[in-house]
Short mmCIF file of C-alpha atoms and ligand atoms in Angstrom, two decimals:
data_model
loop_
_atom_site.label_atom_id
_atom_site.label_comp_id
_atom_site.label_asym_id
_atom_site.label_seq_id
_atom_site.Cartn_x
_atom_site.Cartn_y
_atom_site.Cartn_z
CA UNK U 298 0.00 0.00 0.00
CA UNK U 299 0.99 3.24 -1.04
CA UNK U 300 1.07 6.14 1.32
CA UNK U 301 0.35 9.33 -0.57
CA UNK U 302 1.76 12.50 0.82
CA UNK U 303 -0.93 15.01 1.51
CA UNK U 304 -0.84 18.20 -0.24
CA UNK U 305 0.45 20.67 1.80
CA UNK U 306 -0.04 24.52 1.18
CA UNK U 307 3.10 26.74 1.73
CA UNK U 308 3.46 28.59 4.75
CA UNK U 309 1.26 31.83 4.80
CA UNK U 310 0.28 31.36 1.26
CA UNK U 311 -3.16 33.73 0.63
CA UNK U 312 -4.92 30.53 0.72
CA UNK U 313 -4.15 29.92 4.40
CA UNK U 314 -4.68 33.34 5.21
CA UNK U 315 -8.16 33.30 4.12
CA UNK U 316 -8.98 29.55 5.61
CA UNK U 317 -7.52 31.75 9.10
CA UNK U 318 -10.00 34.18 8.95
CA UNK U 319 -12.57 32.66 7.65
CA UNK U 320 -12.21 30.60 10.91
CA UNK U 321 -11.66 33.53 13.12
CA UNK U 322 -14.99 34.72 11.31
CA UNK U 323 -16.83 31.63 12.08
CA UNK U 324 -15.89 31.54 16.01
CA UNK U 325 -16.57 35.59 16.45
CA UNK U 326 -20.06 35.12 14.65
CA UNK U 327 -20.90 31.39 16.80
CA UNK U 328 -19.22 33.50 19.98
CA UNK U 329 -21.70 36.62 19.32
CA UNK U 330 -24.89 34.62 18.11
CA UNK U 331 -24.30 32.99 22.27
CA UNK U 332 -24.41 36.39 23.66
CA UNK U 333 -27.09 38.09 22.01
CA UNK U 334 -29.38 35.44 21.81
CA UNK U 335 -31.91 37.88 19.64
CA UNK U 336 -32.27 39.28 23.41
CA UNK U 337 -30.24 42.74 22.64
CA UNK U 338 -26.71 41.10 24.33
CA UNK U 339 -28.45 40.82 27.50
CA UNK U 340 -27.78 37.71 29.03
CA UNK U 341 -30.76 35.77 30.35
CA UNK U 342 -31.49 34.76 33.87
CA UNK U 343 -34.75 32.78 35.40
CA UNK U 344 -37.02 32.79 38.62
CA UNK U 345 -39.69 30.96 39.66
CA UNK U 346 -42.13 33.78 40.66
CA UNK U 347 -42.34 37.66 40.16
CA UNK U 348 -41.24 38.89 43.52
CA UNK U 349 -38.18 36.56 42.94
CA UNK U 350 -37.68 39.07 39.49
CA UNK U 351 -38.04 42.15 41.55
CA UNK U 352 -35.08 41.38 43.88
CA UNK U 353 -33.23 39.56 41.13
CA UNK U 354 -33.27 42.38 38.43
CA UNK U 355 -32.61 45.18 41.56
CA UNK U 356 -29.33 43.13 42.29
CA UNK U 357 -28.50 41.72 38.64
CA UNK U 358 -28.71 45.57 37.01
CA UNK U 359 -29.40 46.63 33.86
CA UNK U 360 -26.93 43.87 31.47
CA UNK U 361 -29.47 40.87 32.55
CA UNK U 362 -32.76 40.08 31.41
CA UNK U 363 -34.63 38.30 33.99
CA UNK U 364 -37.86 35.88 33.17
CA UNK U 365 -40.13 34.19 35.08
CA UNK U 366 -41.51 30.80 35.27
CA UNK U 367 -44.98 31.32 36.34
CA UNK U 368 -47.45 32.71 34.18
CA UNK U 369 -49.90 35.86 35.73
CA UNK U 370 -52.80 34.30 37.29
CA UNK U 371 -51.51 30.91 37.84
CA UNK U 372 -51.66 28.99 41.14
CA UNK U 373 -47.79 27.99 42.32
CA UNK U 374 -49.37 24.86 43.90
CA UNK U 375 -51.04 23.56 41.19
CA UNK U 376 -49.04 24.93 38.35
CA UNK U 377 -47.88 22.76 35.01
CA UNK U 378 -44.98 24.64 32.74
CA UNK U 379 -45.91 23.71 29.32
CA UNK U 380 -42.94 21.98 26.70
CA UNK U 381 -42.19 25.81 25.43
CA UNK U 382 -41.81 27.00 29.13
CA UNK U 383 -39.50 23.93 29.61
CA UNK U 384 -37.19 24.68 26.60
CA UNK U 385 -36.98 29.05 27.12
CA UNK U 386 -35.29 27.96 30.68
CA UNK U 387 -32.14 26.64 28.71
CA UNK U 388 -31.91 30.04 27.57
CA UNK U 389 -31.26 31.42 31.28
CA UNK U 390 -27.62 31.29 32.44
CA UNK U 391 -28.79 30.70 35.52
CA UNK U 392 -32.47 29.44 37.28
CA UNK U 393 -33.24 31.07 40.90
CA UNK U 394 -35.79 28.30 42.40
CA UNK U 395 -37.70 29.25 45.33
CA UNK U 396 -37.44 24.65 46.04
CA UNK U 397 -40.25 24.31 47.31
CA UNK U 398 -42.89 24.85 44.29
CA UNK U 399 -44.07 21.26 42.83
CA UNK U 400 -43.27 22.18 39.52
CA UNK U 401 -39.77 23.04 39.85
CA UNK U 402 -38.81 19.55 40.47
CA UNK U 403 -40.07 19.06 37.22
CA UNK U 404 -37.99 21.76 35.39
CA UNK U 405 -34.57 20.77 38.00
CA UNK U 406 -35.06 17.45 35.76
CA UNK U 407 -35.47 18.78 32.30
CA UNK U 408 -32.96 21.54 32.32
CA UNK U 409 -30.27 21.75 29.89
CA UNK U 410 -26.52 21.47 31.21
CA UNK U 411 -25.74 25.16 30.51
CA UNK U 412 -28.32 26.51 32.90
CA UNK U 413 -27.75 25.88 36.82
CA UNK U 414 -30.28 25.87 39.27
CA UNK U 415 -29.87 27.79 42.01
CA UNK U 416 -32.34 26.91 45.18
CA UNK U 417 -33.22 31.07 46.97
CA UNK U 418 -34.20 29.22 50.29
CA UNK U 419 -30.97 30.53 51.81
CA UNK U 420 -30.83 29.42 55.73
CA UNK U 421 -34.49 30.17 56.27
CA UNK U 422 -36.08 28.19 58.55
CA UNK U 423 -38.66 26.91 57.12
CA UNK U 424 -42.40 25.83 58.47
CA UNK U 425 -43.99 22.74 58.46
CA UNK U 426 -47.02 21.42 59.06
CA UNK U 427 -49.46 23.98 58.85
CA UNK U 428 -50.47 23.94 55.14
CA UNK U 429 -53.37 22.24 53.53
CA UNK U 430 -54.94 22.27 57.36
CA UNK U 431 -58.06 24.40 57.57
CA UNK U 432 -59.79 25.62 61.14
CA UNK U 433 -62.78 25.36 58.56
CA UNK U 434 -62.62 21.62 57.78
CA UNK U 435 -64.98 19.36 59.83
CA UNK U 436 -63.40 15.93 58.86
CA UNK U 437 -59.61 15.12 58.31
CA UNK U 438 -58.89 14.81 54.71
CA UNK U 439 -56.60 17.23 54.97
CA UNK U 440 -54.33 15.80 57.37
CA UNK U 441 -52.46 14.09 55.39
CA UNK U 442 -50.92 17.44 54.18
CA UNK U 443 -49.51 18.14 57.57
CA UNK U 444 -45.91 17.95 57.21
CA UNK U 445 -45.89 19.26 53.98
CA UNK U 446 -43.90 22.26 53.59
CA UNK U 447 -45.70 25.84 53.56
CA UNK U 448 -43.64 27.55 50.64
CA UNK U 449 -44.64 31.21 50.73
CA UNK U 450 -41.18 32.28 52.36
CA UNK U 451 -41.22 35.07 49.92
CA UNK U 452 -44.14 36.66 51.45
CA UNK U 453 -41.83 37.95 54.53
CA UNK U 454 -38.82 40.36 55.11
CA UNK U 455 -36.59 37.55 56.25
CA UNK U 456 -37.36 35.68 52.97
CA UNK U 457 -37.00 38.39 50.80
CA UNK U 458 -33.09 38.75 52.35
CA UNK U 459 -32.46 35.26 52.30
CA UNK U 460 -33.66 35.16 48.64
CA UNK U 461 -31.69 38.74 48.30
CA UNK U 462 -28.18 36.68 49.53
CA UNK U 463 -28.41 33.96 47.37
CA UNK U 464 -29.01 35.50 44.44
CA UNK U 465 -25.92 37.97 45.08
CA UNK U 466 -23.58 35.21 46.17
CA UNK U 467 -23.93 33.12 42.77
CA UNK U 468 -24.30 36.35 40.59
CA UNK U 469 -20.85 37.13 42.25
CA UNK U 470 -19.30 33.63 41.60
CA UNK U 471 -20.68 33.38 38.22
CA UNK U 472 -19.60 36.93 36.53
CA UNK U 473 -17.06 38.03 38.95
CA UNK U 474 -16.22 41.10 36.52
CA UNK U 475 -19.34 42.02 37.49
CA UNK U 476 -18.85 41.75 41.44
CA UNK U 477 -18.16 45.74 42.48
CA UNK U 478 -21.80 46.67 40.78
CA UNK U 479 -23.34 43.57 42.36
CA UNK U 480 -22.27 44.18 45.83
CA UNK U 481 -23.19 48.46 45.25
CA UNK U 482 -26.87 47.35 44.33
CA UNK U 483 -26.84 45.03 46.56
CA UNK U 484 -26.12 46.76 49.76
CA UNK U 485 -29.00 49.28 48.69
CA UNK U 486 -31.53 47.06 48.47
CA UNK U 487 -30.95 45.38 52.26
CA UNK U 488 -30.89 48.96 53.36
CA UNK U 489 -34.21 49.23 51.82
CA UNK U 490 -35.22 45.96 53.36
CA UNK U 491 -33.99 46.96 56.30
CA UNK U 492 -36.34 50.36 56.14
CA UNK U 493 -39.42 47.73 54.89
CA UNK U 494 -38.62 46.03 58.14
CA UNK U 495 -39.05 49.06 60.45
CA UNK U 496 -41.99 50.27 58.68
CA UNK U 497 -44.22 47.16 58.82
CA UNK U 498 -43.27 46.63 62.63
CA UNK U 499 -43.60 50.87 63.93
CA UNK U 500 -47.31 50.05 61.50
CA UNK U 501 -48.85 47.15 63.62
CA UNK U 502 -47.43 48.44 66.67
CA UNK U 503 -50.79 50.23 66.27
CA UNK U 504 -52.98 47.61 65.70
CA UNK U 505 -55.91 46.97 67.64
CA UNK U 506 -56.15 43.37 67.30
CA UNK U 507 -52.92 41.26 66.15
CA UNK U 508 -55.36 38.26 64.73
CA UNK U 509 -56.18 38.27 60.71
CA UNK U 510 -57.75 35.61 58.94
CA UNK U 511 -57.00 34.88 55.61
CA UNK U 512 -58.35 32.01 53.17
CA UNK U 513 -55.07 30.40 52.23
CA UNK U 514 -52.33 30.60 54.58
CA UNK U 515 -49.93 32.30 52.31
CA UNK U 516 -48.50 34.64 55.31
CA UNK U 517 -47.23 32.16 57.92
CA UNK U 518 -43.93 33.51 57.60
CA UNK U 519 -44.99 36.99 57.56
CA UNK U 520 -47.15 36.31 60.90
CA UNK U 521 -44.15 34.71 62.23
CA UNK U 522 -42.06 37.62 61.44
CA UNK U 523 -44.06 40.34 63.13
CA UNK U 524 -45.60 38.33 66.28
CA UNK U 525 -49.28 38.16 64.45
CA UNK U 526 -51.98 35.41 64.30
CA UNK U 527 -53.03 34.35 60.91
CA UNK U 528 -56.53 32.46 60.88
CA UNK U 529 -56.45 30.40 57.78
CA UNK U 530 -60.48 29.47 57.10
CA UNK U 531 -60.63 28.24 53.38
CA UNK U 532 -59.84 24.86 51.97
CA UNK U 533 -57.37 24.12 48.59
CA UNK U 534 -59.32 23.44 45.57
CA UNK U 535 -62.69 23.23 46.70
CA UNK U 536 -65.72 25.04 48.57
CA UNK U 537 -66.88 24.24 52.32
CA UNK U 538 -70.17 23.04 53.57
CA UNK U 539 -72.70 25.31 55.28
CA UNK U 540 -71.65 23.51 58.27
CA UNK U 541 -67.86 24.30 57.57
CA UNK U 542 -68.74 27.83 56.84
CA UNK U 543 -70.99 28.16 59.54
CA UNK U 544 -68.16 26.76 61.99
CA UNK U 545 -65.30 28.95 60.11
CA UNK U 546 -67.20 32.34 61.00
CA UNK U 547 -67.82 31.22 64.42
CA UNK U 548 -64.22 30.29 64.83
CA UNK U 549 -63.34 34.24 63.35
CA UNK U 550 -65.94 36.02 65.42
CA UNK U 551 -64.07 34.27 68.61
CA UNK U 552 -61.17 35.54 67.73
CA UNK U 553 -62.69 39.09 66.98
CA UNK U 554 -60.98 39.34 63.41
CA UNK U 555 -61.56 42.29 61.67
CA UNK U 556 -59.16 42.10 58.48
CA UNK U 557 -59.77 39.07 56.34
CA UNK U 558 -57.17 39.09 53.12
CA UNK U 559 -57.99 36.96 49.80
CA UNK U 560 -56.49 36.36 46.77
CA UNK U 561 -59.01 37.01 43.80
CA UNK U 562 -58.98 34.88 40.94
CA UNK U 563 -57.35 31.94 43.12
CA UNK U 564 -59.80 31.74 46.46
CA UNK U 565 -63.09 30.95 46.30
CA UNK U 566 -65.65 33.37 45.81
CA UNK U 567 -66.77 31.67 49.87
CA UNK U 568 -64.06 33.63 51.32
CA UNK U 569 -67.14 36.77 50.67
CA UNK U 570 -69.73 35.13 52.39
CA UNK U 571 -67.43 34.31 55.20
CA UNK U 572 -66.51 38.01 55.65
CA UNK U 573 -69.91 39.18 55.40
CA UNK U 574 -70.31 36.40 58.53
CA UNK U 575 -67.63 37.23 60.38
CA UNK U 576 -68.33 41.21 59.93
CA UNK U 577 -64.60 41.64 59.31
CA UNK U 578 -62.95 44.00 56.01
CA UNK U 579 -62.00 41.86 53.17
CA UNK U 580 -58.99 42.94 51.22
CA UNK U 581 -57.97 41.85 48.24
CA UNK U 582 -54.13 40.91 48.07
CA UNK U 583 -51.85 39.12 45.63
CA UNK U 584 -48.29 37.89 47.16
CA UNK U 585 -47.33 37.19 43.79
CA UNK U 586 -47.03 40.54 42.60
CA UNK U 587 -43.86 42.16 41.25
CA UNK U 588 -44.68 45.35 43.75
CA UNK U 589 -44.75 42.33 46.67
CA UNK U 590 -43.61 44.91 49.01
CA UNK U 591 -46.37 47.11 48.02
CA UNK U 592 -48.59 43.91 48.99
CA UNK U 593 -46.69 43.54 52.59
CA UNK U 594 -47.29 47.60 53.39
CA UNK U 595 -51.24 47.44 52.64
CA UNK U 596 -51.47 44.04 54.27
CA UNK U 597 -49.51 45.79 57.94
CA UNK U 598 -51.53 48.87 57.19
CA UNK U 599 -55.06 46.73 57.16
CA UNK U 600 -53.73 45.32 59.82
CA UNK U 601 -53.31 48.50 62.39
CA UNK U 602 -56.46 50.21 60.84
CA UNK U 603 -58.25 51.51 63.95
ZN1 ZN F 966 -49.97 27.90 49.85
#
């Protein structure tokens, strides 16, 4: 068998120059076309849920385009990303879970290797136990739900800074270029927490009665937080019995609520009747709000109303 030489060019011959940059052209466009993404250079981050974008996008600044997971409207509980929701993660450099939503253990499994998932829990202690129970709920279907974790950490001043840390600490380890501007932005918004913090307590300081009743108990952490009583008197998923009702008021009137906070469009339409019962204010909140400290100033002010 005859080896054949292979034809070799001569050293810098035009030839060679052009297969150079015609290589160097290839790896600048493939290097670019990463970057941009069609997403104007910014490079793309995830969260879960919107007040997770509103501390994320305060730290991250003005080079990062943050997205979030769950669609306006829809119930974190019960919530189902679609196969397009699934595939625009792999987009994100990075994914800030709140871990403990059931459908991010879905989307830890089907993310792509360039996109790490980072868990915002921080060292917060979470609660257990008290979600899916209901003061309203004569038998004990629900018990079964006892030591499931309640997730709405977010919904409280200690979350938000635990949330706040975590996101700083791996935006820092990530893009360390980047680490001066993090830490600037970053000290601002705990001072602003820290303000939040002060505000909400100097608020209910004033209130008449520390007790509030809510339908879901989305504000166990927040109670927790500021030394309050939430009264959780609707079920998940489904309406009570007159009975229930009838037992649920009761329940409210001993406690002499006067604030009862719902979340329209995800509550049942009960949680009216149950405030016209108990005589009590109903106010409409949503903790899932961008503006969620917005939500946590009218829910303190509701609270101290005289
Ligand atoms: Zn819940």
């Amino acid at each position: 068998m005859v080896v054949r030489p292979q034809p070799q060019w001569p050293k810098n011959s035009l030839l060679m120059q052009i297969a150079k940059f015609v290589c160097y052209l290839a790896a600048a466009l493939a290097v670019s076309s990463c970057a941009s993404d069609g997403n104007n250079g910014k490079t793309i981050l995830a969260v879960s849920i919107e007040p997770q974008r509103q501390i994320l996008e305060q730290i991250a600044g003005p080079d990062f385009d943050v997205v979030t997971v769950l669609g306006h409207g829809s119930d974190p509980e019960t919530f189902d990303p679609s196969t397009s929701q699934r595939v625009a993660l792999d987009d994100a450099d990075i994914y800030f879970a709140t871990n403990v939503l059931p459908f991010e253990m879905t989307l830890k499994e089907s993310i792509g290797a360039n996109t790490t998932f980072v868990p915002t829990t921080g060292n917060i202690e979470l609660i257990y136990g008290n979600h899916g129970h209901s003061h309203g709920e004569s038998d004990s279907h629900e018990h079964h739900h006892d030591m499931a974790v309640d997730p709405h950490y977010w919904s409280s001043i200690e979350g938000a800074e635990n949330i706040a840390r975590t996101m700083y600490k791996s935006l820092s380890e990530k893009y360390p270029e980047k680490k001066a501007d993090f830490t600037e932005r970053y000290d601002q918004l705990t001072d602003s927490l820290t303000k939040l913090r002060e505000y909400i307590g100097q608020t209910l300081d004033k209130a008449p009665c520390r007790t509030f009743a809510v339908w879901h108990p989305s504000l166990s952490y927040f109670a927790r937080e500021f030394g309050l009583e939430q009264l959780p008197l609707g079920v998940e998923g489904k309406d009570l019995s007159a009975k229930a009702l009838a037992e649920a008021i009761d329940h409210a009137k001993a406690d002499s609520v006067r604030v009862f906070f719902f979340q329209p469009g995800i509550d049942s339409r009960q949680a009216e009747v149950m405030s016209q019962g108990i005589g009590s204010r109903l106010v409409p909140v949503n903790l899932l709000e961008y503006d969620w400290q917005g939500q946590l100033k009218l829910i303190s002010d509701e609270i101290a109303r005289p």
